[in-house]
Short mmCIF file of C-alpha atoms and ligand atoms in Angstrom, two decimals:
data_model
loop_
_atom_site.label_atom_id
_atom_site.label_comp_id
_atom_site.label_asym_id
_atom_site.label_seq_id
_atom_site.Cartn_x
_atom_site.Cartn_y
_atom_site.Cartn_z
CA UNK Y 69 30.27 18.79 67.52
CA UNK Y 70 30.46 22.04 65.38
CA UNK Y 71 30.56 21.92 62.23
CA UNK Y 72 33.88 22.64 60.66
CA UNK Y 73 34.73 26.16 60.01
CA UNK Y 74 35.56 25.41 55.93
CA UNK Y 75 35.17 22.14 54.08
CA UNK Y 76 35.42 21.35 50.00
CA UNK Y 77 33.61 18.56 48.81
CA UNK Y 78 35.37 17.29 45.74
CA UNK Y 79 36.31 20.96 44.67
CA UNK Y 80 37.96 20.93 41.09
CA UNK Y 81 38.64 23.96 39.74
CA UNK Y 82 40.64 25.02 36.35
CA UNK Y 83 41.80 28.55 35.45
CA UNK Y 84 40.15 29.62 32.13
CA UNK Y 85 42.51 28.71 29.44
CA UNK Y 86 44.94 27.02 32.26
CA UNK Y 87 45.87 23.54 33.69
CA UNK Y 88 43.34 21.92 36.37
CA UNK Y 89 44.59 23.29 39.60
CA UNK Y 90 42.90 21.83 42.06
CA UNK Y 91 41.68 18.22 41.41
CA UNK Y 92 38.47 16.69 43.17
CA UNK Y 93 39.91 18.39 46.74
CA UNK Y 94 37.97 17.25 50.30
CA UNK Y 95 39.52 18.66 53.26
CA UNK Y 96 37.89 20.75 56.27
CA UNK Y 97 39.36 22.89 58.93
CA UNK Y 98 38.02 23.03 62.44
CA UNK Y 99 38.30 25.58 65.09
CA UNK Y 100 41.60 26.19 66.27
CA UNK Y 101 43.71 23.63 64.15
CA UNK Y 102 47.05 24.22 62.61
CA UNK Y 103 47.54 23.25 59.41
CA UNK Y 104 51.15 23.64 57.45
CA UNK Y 105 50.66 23.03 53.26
CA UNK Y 106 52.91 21.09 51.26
CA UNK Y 107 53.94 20.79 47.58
CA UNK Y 108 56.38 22.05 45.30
CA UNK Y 109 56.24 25.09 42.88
CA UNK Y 110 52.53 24.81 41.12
CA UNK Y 111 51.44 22.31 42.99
CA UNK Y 112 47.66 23.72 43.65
CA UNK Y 113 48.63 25.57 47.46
CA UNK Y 114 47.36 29.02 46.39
CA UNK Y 115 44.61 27.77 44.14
CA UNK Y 116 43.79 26.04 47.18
CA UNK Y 117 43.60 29.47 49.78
CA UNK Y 118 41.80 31.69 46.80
CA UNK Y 119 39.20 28.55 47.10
CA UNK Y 120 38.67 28.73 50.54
CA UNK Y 121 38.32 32.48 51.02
CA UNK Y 122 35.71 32.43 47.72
CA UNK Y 123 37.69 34.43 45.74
CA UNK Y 124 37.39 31.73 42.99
CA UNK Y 125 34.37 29.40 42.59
CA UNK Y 126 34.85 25.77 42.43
CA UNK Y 127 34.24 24.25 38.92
CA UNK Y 128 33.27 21.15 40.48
CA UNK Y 129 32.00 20.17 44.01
CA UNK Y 130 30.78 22.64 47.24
CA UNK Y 131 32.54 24.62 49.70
CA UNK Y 132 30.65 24.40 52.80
CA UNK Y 133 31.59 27.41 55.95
CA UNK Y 134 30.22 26.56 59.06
CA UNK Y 135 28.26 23.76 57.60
CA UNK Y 136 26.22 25.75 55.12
CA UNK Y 137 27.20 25.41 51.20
CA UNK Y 138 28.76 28.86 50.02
CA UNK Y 139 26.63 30.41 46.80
CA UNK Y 140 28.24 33.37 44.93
CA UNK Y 141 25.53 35.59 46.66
CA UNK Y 142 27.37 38.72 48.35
CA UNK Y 143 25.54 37.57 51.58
CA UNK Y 144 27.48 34.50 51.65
CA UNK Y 145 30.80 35.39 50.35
CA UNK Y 146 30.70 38.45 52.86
CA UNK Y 147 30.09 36.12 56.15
CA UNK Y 148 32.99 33.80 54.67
CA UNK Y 149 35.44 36.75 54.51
CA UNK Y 150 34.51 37.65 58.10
CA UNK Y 151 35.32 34.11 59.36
CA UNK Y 152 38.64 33.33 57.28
CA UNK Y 153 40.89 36.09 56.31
CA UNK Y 154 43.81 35.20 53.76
CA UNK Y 155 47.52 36.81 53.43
CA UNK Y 156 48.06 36.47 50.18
CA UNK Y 157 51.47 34.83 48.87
CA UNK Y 158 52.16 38.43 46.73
CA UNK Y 159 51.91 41.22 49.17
CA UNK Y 160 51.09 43.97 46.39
CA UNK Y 161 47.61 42.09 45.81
CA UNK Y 162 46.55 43.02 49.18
CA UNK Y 163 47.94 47.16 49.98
CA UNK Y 164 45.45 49.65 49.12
CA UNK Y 165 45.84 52.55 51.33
CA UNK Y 166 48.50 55.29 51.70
CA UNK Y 167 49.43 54.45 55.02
CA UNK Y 168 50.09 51.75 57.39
CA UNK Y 169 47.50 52.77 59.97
CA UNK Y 170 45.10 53.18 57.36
CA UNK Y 171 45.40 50.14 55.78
CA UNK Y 172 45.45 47.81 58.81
CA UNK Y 173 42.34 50.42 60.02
CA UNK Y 174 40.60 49.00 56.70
CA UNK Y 175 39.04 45.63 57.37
CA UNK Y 176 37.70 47.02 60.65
CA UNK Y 177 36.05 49.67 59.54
CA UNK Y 178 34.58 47.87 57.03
CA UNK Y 179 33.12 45.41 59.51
CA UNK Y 180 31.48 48.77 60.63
CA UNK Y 181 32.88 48.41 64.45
CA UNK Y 182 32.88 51.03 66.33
CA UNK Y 183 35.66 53.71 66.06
CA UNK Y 184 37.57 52.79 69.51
CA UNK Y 185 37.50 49.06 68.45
CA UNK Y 186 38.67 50.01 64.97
CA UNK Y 187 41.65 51.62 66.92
CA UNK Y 188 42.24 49.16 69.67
CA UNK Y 189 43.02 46.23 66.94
CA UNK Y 190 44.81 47.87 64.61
CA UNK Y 191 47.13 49.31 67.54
CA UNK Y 192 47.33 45.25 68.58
CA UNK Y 193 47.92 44.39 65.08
CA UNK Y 194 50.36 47.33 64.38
CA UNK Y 195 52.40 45.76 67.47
CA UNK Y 196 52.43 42.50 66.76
CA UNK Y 197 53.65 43.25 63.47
CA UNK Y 198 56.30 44.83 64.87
CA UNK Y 199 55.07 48.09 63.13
CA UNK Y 200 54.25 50.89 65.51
CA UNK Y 201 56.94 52.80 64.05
CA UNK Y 202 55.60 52.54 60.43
CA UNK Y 203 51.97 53.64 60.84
CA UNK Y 204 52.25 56.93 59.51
CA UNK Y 205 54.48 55.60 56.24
CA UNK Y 206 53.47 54.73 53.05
CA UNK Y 207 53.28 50.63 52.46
CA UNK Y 208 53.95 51.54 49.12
CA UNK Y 209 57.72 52.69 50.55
CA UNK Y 210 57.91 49.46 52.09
CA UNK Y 211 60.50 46.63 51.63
CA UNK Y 212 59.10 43.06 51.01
CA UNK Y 213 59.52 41.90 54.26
CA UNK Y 214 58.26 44.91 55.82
CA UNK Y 215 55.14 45.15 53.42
CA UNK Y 216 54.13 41.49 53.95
CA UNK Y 217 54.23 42.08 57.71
CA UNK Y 218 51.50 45.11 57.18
CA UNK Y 219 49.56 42.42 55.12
CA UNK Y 220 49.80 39.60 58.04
CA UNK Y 221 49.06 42.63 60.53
CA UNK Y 222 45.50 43.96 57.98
CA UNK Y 223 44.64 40.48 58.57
CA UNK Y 224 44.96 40.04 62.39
CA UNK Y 225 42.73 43.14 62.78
CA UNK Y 226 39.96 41.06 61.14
CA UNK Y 227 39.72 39.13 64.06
CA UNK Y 228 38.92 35.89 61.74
CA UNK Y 229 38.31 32.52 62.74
CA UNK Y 230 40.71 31.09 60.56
CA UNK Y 231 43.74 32.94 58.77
CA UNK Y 232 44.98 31.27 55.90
CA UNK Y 233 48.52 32.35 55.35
CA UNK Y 234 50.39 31.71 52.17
CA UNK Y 235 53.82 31.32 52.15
CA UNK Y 236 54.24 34.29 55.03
CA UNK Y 237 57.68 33.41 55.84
CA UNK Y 238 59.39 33.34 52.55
CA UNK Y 239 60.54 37.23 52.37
CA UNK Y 240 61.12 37.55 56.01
CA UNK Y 241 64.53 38.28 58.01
CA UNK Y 242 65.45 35.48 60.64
CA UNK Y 243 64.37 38.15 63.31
CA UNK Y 244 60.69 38.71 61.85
CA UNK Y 245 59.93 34.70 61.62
CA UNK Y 246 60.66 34.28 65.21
CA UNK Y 247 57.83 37.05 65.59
CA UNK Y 248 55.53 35.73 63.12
CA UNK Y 249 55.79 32.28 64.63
CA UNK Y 250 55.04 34.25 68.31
CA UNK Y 251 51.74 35.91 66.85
CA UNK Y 252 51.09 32.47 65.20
CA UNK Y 253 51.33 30.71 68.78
CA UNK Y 254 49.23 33.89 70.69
CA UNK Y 255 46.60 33.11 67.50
CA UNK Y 256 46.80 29.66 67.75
CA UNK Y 257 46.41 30.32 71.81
CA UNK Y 258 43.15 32.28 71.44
CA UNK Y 259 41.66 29.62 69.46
CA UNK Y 260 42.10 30.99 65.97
CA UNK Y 261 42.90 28.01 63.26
CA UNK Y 262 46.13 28.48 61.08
CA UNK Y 263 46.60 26.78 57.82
CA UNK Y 264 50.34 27.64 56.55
CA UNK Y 265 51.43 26.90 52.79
CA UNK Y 266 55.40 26.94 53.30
CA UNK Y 267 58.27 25.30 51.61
CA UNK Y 268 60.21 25.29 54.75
CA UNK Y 269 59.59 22.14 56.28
CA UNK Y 270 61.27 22.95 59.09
CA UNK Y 271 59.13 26.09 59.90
CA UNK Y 272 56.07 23.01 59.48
CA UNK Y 273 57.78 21.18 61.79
CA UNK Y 274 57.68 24.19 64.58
CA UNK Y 275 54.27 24.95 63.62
CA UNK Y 276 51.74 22.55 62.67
CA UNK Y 277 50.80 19.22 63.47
CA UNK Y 278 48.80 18.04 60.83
CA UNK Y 279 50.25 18.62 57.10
CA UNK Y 280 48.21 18.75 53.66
CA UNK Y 281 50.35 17.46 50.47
CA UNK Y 282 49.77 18.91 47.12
CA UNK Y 283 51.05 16.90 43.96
CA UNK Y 284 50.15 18.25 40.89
CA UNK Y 285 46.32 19.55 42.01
CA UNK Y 286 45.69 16.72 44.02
CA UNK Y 287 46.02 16.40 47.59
CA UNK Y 288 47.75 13.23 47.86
CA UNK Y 289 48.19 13.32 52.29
CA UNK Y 290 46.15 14.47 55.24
CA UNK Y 291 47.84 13.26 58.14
CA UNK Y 292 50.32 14.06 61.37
CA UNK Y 293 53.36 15.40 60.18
CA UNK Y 294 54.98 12.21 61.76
CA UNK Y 295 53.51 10.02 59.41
CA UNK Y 296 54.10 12.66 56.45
CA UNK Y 297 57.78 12.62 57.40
CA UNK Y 298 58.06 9.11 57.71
CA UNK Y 299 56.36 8.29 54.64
CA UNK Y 300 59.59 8.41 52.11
CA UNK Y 301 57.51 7.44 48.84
CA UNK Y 302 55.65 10.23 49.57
CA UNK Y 303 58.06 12.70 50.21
CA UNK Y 304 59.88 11.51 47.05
CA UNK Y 305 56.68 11.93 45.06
CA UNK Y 306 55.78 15.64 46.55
CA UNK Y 307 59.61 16.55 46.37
CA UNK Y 308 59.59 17.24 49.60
CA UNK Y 309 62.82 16.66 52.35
CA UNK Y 310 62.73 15.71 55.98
CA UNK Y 311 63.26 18.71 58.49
CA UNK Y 312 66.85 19.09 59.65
CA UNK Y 313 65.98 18.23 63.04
CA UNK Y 314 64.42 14.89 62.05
CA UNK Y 315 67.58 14.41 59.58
CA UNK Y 316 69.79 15.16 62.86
CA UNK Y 317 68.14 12.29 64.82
CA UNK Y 318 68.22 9.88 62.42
CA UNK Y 319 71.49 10.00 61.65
CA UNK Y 320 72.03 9.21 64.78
CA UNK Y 321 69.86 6.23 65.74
CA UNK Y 322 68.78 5.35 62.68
CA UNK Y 323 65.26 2.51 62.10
CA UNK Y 324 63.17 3.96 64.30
CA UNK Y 325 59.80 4.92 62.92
CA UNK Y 326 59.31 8.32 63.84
CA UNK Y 327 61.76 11.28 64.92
CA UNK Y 328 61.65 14.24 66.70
CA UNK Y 329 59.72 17.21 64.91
CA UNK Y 330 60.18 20.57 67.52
CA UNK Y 331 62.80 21.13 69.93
CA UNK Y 332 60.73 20.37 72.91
CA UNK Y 333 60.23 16.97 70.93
CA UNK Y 334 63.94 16.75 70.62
CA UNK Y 335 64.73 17.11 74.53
CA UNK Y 336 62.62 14.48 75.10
CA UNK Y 337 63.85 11.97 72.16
CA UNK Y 338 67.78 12.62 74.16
CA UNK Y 339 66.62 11.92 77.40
CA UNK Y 340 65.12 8.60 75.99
CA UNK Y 341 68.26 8.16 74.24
CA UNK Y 342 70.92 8.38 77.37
CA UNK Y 343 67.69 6.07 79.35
CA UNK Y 344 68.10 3.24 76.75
CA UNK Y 345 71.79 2.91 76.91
N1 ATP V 654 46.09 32.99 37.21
C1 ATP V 654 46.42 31.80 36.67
N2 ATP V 654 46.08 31.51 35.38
C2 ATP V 654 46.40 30.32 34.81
N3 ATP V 654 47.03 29.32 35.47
C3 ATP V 654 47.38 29.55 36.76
C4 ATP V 654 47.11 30.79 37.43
N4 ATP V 654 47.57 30.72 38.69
C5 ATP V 654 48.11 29.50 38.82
N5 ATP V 654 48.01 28.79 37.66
C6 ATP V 654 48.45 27.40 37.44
O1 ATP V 654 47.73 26.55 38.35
C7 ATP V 654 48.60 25.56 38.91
C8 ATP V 654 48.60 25.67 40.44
O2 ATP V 654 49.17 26.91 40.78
P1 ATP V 654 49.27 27.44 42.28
O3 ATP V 654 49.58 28.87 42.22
O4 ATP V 654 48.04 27.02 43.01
O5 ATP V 654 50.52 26.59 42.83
P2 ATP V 654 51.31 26.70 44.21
O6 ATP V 654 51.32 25.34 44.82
O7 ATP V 654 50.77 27.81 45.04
O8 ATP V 654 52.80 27.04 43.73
P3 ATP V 654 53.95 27.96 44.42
O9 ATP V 654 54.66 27.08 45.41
O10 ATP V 654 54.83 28.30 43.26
O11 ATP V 654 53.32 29.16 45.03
C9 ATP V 654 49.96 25.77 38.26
O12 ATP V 654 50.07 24.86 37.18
C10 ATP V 654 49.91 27.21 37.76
O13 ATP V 654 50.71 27.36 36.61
MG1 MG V 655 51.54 29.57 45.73
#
């Protein structure tokens, strides 16, 4: 079996001066998963992503890419930031050029492809962003919505492995997380893994399968969404609610173990329903 495209062995890791963020952490992510992130407000999520893409070092405990321990040589950190790309929660953290084109362009070039590949992605990026018509603006011009999709759209021209995405949904208009969660499935589709951090569960419930819980640094649930949304203690303890469409069913036949997640899910949970009476 390959080896898994990230894993942290017991990963701790405190900001200097701060609270410990991230609390003896193992997790890995294999090829083509999708992962959503859960936790309320300073929970560890983005201490979490800034882990796994090596732009902080673990205090305590190994991050491993590809099976191989990650040192703070430039070697390594470069060949992790080829395989996972991260979009980070703040979209002004990641905009460096002074325009569109030339900012998605970036990350390609700096791979060093050649100049017609350079073009051909960012074009594909540019368009699943939804941003032909932007590539000649300035991101610095751009709304928050419009700025975070040239960040999600820098990324996709990496071409990673895995894309880490934190909180991509939260400044977006209905219209543009129907498109995100389109790339997300073509991604998803071409093998890429996905881990989400969200705080719309029912976004999760579209999107992932498996769910990581944050509580106060520590990951306190790796497991099917399901289980996650069946487990009440634990939903109390992360603060977290059930997704409307899970609420929905419920309410309507409630004590049975598990409810509907997606809307394909749903369809079939009815037909069951008018079978069994
Ligand atoms: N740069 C920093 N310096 C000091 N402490 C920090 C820094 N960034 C985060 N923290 C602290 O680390 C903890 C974890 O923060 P983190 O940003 O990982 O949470 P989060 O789950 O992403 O929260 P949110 O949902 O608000 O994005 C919090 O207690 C936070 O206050
Ligand atoms: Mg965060």
């Amino acid at each position: 079996m390959d080896a898994p495209i990230i894993q942290l062995e017991n990963v701790s890791y405190a900001y200097p001066d701060g609270p410990m963020a991230v609390k003896n952490l193992s997790v890995s992510i294999g090829k083509g998963e999708r992962v959503a992130v859960l936790g309320r407000n300073g929970a560890g999520k983005s201490t979490f992503f800034l882990l796994c893409n090596g732009i902080l070092e673990p205090g305590e405990g190994t991050l491993f890419c590809g099976g191989q321990p990650v040192t703070r040589k430039k070697k390594d950190l470069l060949e992790l930031r080829r395989r996972v790309g991260i979009v980070f929660q703040e979209a002004e953290n990641q905009i460096l050029a002074v325009t569109v084109e030339g900012e998605v362009s970036f990350g390609p070039m700096n791979l060093g492809l050649p100049l017609q590949e350079v073009e051909k992605r960012t074009g594909e990026a540019l368009s699943s962003m939804g941003l032909h018509d932007y590539a000649q603006r300035s991101p610095q011009f751009l709304s928050g919505g419009e700025k975070k999709r040239v960040t999600i759209a820098d990324i996709l021209a990496m071409e990673p492995e895995l894309i880490l995405l934190d909180e991509p949904t939260s400044s977006l208009d209905p219209e543009n997380v129907t498109r995100l969660e389109e790339t997300l499935d073509q991604l998803s589709e071409a093998g890429i893994a996905l881990v989400v951090s969200t705080h719309d569960v029912d976004f999760a419930a579209r999107f992932a399968a498996r769910g990581l819980v944050f509580s106060h640094g520590r990951l306190i649930a790796d497991d099917s969404l399901a289980h996650i949304f069946s487990d009440s203690a634990l939903l109390e303890q992360a603060s977290l609610r059930k997704p409307w469409l899970w609420q929905a069913a419920e309410a309507a036949r409630p004590g049975e173990s598990a409810y509907p997640l997606t809307m394909d899910q749903y369809r079939q949970w009815l037909k069951q329903s008018v079978v069994s009476r």
